[in-house]
mmCIF file of C-alpha atoms in Angstrom:
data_model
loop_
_atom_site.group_PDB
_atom_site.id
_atom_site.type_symbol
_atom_site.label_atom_id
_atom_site.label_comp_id
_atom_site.label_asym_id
_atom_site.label_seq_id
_atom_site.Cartn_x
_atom_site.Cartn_y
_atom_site.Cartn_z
ATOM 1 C CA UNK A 12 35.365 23.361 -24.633
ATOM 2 C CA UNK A 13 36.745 22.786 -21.381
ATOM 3 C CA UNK A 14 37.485 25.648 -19.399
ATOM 4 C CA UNK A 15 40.785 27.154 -18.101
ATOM 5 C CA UNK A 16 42.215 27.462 -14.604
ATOM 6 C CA UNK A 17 41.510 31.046 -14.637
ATOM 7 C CA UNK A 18 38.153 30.839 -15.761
ATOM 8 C CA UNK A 19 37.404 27.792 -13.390
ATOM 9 C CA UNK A 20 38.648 30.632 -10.829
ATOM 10 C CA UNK A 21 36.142 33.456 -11.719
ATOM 11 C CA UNK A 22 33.159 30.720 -11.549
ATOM 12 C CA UNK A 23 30.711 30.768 -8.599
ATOM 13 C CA UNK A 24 31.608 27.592 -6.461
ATOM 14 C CA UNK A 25 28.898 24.874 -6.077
ATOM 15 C CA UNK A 26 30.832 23.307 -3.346
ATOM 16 C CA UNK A 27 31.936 25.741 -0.929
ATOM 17 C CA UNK A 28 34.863 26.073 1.671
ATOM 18 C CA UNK A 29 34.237 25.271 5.339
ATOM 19 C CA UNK A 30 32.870 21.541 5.267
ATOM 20 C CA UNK A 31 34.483 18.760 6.904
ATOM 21 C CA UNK A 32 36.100 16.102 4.533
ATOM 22 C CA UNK A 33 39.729 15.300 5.756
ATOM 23 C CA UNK A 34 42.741 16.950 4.795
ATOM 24 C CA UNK A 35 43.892 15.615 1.432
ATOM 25 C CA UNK A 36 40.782 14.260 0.563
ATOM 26 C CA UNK A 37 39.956 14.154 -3.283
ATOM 27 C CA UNK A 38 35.874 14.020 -3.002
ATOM 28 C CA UNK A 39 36.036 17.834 -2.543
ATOM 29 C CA UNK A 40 38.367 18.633 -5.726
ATOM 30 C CA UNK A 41 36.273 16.024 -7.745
ATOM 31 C CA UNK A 42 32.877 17.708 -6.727
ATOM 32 C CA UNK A 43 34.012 20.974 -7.958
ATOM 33 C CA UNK A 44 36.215 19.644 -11.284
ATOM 34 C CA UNK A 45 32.457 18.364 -12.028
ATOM 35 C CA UNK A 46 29.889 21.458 -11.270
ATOM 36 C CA UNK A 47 32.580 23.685 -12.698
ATOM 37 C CA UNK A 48 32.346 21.805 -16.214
ATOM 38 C CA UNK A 49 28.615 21.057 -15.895
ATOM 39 C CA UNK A 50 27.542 24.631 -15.142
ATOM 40 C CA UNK A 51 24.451 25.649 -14.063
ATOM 41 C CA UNK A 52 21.647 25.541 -13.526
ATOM 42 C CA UNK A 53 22.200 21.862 -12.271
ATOM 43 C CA UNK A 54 20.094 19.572 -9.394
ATOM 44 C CA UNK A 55 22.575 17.310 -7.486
ATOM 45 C CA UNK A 56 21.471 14.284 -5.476
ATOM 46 C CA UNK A 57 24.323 12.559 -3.234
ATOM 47 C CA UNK A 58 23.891 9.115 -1.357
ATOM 48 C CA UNK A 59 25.422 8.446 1.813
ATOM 49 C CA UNK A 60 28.446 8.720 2.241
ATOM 50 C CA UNK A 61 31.383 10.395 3.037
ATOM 51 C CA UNK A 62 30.605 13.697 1.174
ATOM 52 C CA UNK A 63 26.825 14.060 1.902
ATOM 53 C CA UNK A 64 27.789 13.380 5.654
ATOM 54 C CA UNK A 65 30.899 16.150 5.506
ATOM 55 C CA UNK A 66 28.507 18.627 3.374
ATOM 56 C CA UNK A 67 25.298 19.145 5.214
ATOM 57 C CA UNK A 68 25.243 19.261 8.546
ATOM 58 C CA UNK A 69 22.050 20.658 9.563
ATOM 59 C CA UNK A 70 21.484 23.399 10.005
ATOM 60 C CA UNK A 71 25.228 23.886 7.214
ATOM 61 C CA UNK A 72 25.560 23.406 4.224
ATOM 62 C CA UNK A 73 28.039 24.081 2.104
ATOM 63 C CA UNK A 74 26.354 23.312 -1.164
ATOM 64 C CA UNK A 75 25.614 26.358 -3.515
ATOM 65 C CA UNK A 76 23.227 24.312 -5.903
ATOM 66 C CA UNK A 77 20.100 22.487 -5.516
ATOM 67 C CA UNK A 78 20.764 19.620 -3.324
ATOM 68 C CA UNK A 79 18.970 16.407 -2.175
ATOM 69 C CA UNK A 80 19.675 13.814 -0.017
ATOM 70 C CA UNK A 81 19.375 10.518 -0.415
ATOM 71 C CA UNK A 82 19.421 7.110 1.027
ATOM 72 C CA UNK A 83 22.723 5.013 0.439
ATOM 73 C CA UNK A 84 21.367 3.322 -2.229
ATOM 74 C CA UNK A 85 18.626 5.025 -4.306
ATOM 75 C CA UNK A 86 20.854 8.215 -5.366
ATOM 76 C CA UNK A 87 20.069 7.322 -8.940
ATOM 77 C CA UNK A 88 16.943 6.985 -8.241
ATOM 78 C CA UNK A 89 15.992 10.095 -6.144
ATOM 79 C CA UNK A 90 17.412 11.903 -8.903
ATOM 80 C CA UNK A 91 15.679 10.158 -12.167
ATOM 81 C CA UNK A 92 12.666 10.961 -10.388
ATOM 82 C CA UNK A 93 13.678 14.422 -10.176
ATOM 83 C CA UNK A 94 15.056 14.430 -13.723
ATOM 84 C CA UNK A 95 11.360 13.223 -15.083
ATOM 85 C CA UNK A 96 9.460 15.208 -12.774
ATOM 86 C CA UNK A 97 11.371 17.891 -14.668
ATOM 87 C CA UNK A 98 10.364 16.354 -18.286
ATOM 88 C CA UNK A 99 6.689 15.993 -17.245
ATOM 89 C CA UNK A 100 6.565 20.028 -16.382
ATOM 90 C CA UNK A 101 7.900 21.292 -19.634
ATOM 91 C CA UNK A 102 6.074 18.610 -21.626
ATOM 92 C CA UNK A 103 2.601 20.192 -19.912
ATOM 93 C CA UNK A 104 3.856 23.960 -20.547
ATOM 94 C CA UNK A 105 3.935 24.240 -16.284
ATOM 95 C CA UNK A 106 8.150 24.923 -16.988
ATOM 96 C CA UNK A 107 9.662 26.599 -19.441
ATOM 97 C CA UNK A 108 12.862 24.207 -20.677
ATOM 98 C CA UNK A 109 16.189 25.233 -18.883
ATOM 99 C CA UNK A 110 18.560 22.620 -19.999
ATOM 100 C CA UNK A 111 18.752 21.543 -16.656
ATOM 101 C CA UNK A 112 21.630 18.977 -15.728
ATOM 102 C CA UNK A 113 20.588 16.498 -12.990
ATOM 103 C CA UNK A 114 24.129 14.816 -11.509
ATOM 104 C CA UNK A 115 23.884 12.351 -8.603
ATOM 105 C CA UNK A 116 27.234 11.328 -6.667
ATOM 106 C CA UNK A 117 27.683 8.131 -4.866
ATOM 107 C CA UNK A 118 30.517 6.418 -3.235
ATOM 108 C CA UNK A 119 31.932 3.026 -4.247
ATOM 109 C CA UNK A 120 29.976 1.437 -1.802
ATOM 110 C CA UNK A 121 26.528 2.855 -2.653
ATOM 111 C CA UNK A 122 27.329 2.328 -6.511
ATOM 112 C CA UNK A 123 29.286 -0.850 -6.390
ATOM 113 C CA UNK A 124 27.439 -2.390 -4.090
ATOM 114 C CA UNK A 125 24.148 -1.032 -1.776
ATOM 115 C CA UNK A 126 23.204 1.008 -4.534
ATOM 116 C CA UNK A 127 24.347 -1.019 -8.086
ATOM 117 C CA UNK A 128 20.685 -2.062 -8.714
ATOM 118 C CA UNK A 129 18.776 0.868 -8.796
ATOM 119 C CA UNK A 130 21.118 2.266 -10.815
ATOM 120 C CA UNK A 131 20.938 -0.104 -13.047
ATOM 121 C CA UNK A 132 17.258 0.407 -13.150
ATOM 122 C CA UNK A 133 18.180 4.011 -13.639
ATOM 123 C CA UNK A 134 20.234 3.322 -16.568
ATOM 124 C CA UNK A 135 17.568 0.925 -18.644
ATOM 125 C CA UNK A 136 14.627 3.706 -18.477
ATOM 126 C CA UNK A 137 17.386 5.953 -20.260
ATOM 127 C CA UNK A 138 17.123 9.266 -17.623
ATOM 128 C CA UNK A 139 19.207 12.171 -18.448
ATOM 129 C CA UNK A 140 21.876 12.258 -15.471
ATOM 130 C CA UNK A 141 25.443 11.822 -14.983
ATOM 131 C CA UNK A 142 26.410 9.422 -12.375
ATOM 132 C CA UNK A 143 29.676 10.430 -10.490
ATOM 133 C CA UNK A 144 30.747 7.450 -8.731
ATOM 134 C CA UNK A 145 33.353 8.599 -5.599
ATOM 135 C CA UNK A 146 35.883 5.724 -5.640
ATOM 136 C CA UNK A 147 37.512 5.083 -2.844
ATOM 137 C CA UNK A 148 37.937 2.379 -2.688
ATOM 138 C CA UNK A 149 35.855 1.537 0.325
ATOM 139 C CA UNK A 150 33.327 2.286 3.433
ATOM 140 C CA UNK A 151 35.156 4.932 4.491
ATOM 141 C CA UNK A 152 32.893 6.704 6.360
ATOM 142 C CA UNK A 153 31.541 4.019 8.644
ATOM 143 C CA UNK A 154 34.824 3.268 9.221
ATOM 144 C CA UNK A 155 37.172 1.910 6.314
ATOM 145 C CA UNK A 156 34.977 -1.809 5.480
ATOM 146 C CA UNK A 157 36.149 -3.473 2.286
ATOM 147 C CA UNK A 158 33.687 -2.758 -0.675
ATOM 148 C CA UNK A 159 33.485 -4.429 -4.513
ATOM 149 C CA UNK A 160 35.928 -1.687 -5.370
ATOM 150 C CA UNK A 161 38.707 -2.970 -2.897
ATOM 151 C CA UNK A 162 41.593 -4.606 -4.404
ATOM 152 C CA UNK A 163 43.109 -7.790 -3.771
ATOM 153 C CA UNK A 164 45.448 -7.417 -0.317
ATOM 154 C CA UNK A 165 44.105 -4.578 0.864
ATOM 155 C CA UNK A 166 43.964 -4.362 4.818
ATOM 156 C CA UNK A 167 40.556 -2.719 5.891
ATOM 157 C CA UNK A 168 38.689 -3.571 9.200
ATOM 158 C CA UNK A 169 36.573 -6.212 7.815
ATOM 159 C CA UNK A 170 39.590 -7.701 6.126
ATOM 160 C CA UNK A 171 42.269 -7.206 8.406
ATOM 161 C CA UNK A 172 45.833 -8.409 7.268
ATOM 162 C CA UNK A 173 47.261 -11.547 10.250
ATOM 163 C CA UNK A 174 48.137 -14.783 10.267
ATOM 164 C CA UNK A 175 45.453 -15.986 8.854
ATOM 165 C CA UNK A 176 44.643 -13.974 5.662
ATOM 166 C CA UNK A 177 46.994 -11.175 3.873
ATOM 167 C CA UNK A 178 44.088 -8.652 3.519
ATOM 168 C CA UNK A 179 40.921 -9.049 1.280
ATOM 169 C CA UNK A 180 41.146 -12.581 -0.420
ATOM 170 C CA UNK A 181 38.999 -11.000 -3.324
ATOM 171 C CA UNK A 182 40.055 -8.965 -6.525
ATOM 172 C CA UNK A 183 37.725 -5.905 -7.146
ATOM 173 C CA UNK A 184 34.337 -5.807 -8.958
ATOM 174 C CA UNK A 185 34.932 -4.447 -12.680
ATOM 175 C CA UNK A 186 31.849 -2.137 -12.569
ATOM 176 C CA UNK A 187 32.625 0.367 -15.540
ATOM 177 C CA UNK A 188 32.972 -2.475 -17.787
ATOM 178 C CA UNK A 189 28.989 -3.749 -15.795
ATOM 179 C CA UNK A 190 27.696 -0.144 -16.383
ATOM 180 C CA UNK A 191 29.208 -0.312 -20.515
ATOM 181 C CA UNK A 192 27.367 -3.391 -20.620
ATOM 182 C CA UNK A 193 23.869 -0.914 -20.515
ATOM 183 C CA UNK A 194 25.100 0.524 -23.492
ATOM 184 C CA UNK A 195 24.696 3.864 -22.267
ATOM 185 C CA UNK A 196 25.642 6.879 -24.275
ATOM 186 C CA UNK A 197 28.923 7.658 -22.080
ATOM 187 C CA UNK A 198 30.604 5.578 -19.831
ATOM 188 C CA UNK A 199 34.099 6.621 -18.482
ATOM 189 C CA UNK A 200 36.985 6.166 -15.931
ATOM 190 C CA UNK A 201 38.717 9.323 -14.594
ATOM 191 C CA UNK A 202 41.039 10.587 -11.694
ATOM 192 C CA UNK A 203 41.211 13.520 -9.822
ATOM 193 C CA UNK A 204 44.487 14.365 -10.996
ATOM 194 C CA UNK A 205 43.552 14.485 -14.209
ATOM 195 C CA UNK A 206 41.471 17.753 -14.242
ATOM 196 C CA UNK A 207 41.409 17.833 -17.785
ATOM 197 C CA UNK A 208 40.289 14.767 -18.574
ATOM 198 C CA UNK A 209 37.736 14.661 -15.818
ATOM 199 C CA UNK A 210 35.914 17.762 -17.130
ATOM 200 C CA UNK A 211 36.202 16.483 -20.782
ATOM 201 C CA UNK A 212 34.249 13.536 -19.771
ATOM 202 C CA UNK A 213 32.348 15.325 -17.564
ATOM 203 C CA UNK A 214 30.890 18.043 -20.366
ATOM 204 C CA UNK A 215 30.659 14.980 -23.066
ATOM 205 C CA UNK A 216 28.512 13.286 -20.146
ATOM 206 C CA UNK A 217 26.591 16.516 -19.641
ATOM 207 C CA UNK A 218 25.512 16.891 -23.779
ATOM 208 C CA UNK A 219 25.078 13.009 -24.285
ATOM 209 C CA UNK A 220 20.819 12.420 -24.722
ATOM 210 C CA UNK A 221 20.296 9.951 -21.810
ATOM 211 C CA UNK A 222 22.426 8.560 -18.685
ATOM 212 C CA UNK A 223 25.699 9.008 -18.178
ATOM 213 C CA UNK A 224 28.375 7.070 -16.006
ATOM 214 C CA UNK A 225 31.667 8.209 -14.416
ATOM 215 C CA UNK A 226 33.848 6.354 -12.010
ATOM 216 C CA UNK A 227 36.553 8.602 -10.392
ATOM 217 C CA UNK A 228 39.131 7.131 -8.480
ATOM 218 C CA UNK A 229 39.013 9.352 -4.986
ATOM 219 C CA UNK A 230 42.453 8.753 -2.773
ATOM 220 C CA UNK A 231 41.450 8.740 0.854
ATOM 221 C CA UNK A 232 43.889 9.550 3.324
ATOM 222 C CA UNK A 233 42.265 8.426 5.720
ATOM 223 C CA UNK A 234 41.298 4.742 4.800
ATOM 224 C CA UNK A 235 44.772 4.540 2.160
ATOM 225 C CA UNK A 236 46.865 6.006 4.939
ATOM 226 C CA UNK A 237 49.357 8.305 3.376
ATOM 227 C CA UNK A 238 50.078 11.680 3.589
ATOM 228 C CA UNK A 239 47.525 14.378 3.175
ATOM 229 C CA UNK A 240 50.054 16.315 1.032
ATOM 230 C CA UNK A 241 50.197 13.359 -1.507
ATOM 231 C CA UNK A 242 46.218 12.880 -2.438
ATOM 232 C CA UNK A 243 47.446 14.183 -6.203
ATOM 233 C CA UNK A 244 50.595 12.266 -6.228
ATOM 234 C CA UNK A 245 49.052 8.901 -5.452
ATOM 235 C CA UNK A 246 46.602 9.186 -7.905
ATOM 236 C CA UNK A 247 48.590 9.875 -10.499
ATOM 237 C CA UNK A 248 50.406 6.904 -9.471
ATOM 238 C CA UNK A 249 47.327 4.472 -9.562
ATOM 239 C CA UNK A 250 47.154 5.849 -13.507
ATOM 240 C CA UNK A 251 50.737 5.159 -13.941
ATOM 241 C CA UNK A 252 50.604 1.723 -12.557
ATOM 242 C CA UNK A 253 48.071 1.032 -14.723
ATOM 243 C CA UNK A 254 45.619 0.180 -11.894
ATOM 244 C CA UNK A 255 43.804 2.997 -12.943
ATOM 245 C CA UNK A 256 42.927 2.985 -16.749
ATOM 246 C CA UNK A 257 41.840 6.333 -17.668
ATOM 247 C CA UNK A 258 39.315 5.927 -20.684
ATOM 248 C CA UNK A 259 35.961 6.519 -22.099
ATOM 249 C CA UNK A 260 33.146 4.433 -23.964
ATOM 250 C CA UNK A 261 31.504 6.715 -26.037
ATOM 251 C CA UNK A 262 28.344 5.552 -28.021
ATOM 252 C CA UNK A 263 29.837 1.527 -27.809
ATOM 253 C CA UNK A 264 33.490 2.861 -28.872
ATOM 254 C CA UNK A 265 35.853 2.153 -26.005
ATOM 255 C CA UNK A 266 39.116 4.491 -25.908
ATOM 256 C CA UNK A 267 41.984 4.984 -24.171
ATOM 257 C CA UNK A 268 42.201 8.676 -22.672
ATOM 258 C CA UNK A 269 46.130 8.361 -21.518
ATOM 259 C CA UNK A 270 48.769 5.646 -22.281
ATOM 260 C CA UNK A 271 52.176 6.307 -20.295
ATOM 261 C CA UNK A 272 54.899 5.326 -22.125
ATOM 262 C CA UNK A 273 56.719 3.580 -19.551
ATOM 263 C CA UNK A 274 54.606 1.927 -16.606
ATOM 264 C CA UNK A 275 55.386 1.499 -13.214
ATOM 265 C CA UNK A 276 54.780 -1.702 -11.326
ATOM 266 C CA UNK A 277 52.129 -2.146 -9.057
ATOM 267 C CA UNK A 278 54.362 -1.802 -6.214
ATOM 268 C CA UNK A 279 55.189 1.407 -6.621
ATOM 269 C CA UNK A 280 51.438 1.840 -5.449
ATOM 270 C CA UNK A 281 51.676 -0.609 -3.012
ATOM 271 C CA UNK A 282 54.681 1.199 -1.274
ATOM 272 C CA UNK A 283 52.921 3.937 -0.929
ATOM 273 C CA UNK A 284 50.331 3.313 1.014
ATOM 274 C CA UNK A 285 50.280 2.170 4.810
ATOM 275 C CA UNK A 286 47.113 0.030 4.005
ATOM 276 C CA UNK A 287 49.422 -2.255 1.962
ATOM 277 C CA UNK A 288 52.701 -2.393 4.302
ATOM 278 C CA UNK A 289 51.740 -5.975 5.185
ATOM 279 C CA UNK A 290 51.901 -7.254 1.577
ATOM 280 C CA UNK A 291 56.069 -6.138 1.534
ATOM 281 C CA UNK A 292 57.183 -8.887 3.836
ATOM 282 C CA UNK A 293 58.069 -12.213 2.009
ATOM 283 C CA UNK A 294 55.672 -14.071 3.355
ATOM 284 C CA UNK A 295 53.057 -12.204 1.410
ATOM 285 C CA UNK A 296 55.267 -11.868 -1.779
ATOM 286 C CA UNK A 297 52.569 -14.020 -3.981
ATOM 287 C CA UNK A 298 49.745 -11.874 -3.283
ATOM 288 C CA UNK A 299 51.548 -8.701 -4.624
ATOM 289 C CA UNK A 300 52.305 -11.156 -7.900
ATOM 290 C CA UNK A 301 48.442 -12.181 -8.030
ATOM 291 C CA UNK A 302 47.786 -8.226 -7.613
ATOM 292 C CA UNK A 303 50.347 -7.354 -10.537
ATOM 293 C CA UNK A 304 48.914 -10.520 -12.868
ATOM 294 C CA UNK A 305 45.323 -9.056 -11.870
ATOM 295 C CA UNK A 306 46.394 -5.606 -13.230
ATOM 296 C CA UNK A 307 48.066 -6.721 -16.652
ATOM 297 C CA UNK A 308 45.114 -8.873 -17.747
ATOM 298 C CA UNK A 309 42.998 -6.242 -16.953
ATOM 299 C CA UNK A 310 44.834 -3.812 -19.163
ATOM 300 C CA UNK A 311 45.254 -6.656 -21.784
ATOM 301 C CA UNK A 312 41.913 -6.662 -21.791
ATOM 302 C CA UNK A 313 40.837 -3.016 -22.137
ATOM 303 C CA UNK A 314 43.460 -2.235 -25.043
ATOM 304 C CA UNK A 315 41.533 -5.273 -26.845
ATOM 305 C CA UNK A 316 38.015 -3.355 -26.215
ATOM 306 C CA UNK A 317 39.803 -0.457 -27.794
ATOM 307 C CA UNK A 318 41.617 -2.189 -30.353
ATOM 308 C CA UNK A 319 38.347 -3.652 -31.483
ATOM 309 C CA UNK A 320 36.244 -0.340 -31.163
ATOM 310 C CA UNK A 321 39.077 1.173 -33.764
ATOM 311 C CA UNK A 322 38.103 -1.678 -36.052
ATOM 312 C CA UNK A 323 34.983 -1.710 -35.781
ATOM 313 C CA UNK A 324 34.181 2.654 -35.608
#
């Protein structure tokens, strides 16, 4: 059962106060949403990134749990390892058993990218972990480079918006429906936003009997440029645009998670972010049309995967 405000209040923090992620960034809120609903006692391995960078500091840190680094791309790894190190000590009689959780958190450019591999490997030998997958939409922290998560248009410093190109020529990489295709036990999308949802996922992630998979859409101030004060408001907006599906695939059975009953185009979410100002001028008119047509047959195609997993449950 997923737990209320109040008692989310009265729990120990496994992410404390005084680290340095920007104002208005979501990584923080995520971090918690998830350690509140996994609970302890849980190991956490985090890749490069961002939130390992703004979290331990030597000789800081402001993690209360068990905490490893690792290299960009071998999160899922370092932590399978872990999680069978773990299996191997119980199975001798060295450990008593503990239910342990093992979680690893990567951004979307160690999981879409650097890192997609070795998670996949991670995913085939069937460990017990939840993947949280910081999205971003970017390399933020080594200075806002497009990644497999960035959308069509978007200005970053390796795709900057001029004469020649309107932003990155590419769509983005569809890597929940890549990490479905494992058939893992629990595969989801989720926002920060959306605490309740997100911790759903997050505690059917934590009972499921092998790997888990969560992608969490992460607004960065920073890279996006908006507002600090609007980190919640934009990604409710990226839901509500439907640029953001919020669902699950549980045991092969895709479903929908929220449906608003009246959508808002995508450039509502273009308008309000400063990363996108270049794609309102006229010239660049088609490119926010390829970005809407990219976003309905996307969604087209996700209420089919549900429509068929009704049929077929």
């Amino acid at each position: 059962m997923v737990k209320t405000l109040r008692e989310m209040t009265e729990q120990a923090e496994g992410l404390s106060s005084g680290h340095s992620l920007c104002a208005g960034c979501a990584e923080s809120i995520i971090v918690r949403q998830v350690l509140h609903a996994v609970g302890q006692p849980v190991v956490v391995a985090c890749a490069t990134g961002c939130l390992e960078i703004a979290t331990s500091r030597f000789p800081t840190t402001a993690w209360n749990v068990p905490w490893i680094h690792s290299a960009f791309e071998n999160a899922a790894s370092t932590i399978s390892g872990v999680e069978a190190a773990y299996r191997a000590l119980v199975r001798k009689g060295r450990m008593p058993e503990k239910n342990i959780k093992f979680v690893a958190f990567g951004g979307d450019g160690a999981t879409y990218d650097i890192g997609l591999q070795w998670l996949s490997g991670a995913l085939e030998r069937g460990h017990r972990f939840i993947y949280i997958c910081l999205n971003n939409e970017g390399y933020m922290n080594t200075g806002i480079q497009r990644s497999g998560a960035t959308i069509q248009g978007t200005w970053t410093t390796t795709t900057p918006a001029g004469k020649v190109v309107p932003g990155k020529p590419e769509w983005r990489k569809d890597l929940t429906a890549i990490i479905a295709a494992h058939h893992i036990p629990y595969v989801a999308q989720a926002a920060a936003h959306a605490w309740k949802d997100l911790e759903t996922k997050v505690e059917k992630a934590a009972a499921v009997d092998g790997p888990a998979f969560i992608n969490v859409l992460s607004p960065c101030t920073r890279g996006w440029r908006y507002d600090p004060s609007k980190t919640m408001e934009i990604s409710k907006l990226a839901v509500e645009t439907r640029l953001w599906p919020l669902f699950e695939v549980e045991n092969g059975v895709w479903r929908l998670t929220y449906k608003s009953t009246a959508p808002k185009p995508v450039t509502d979410w273009l308008k309000s972010q400063d990363r996108f100002g270049h794609l309102l001028r006229p010239e660049n008119e088609h490119v926010v049309e390829s970005i809407q047509r990219n976003v309905d047959r996307e969604w087209a195609w996700l209420q089919r995967q549900c429509s068929l997993a009704t049929v077929t449950a």
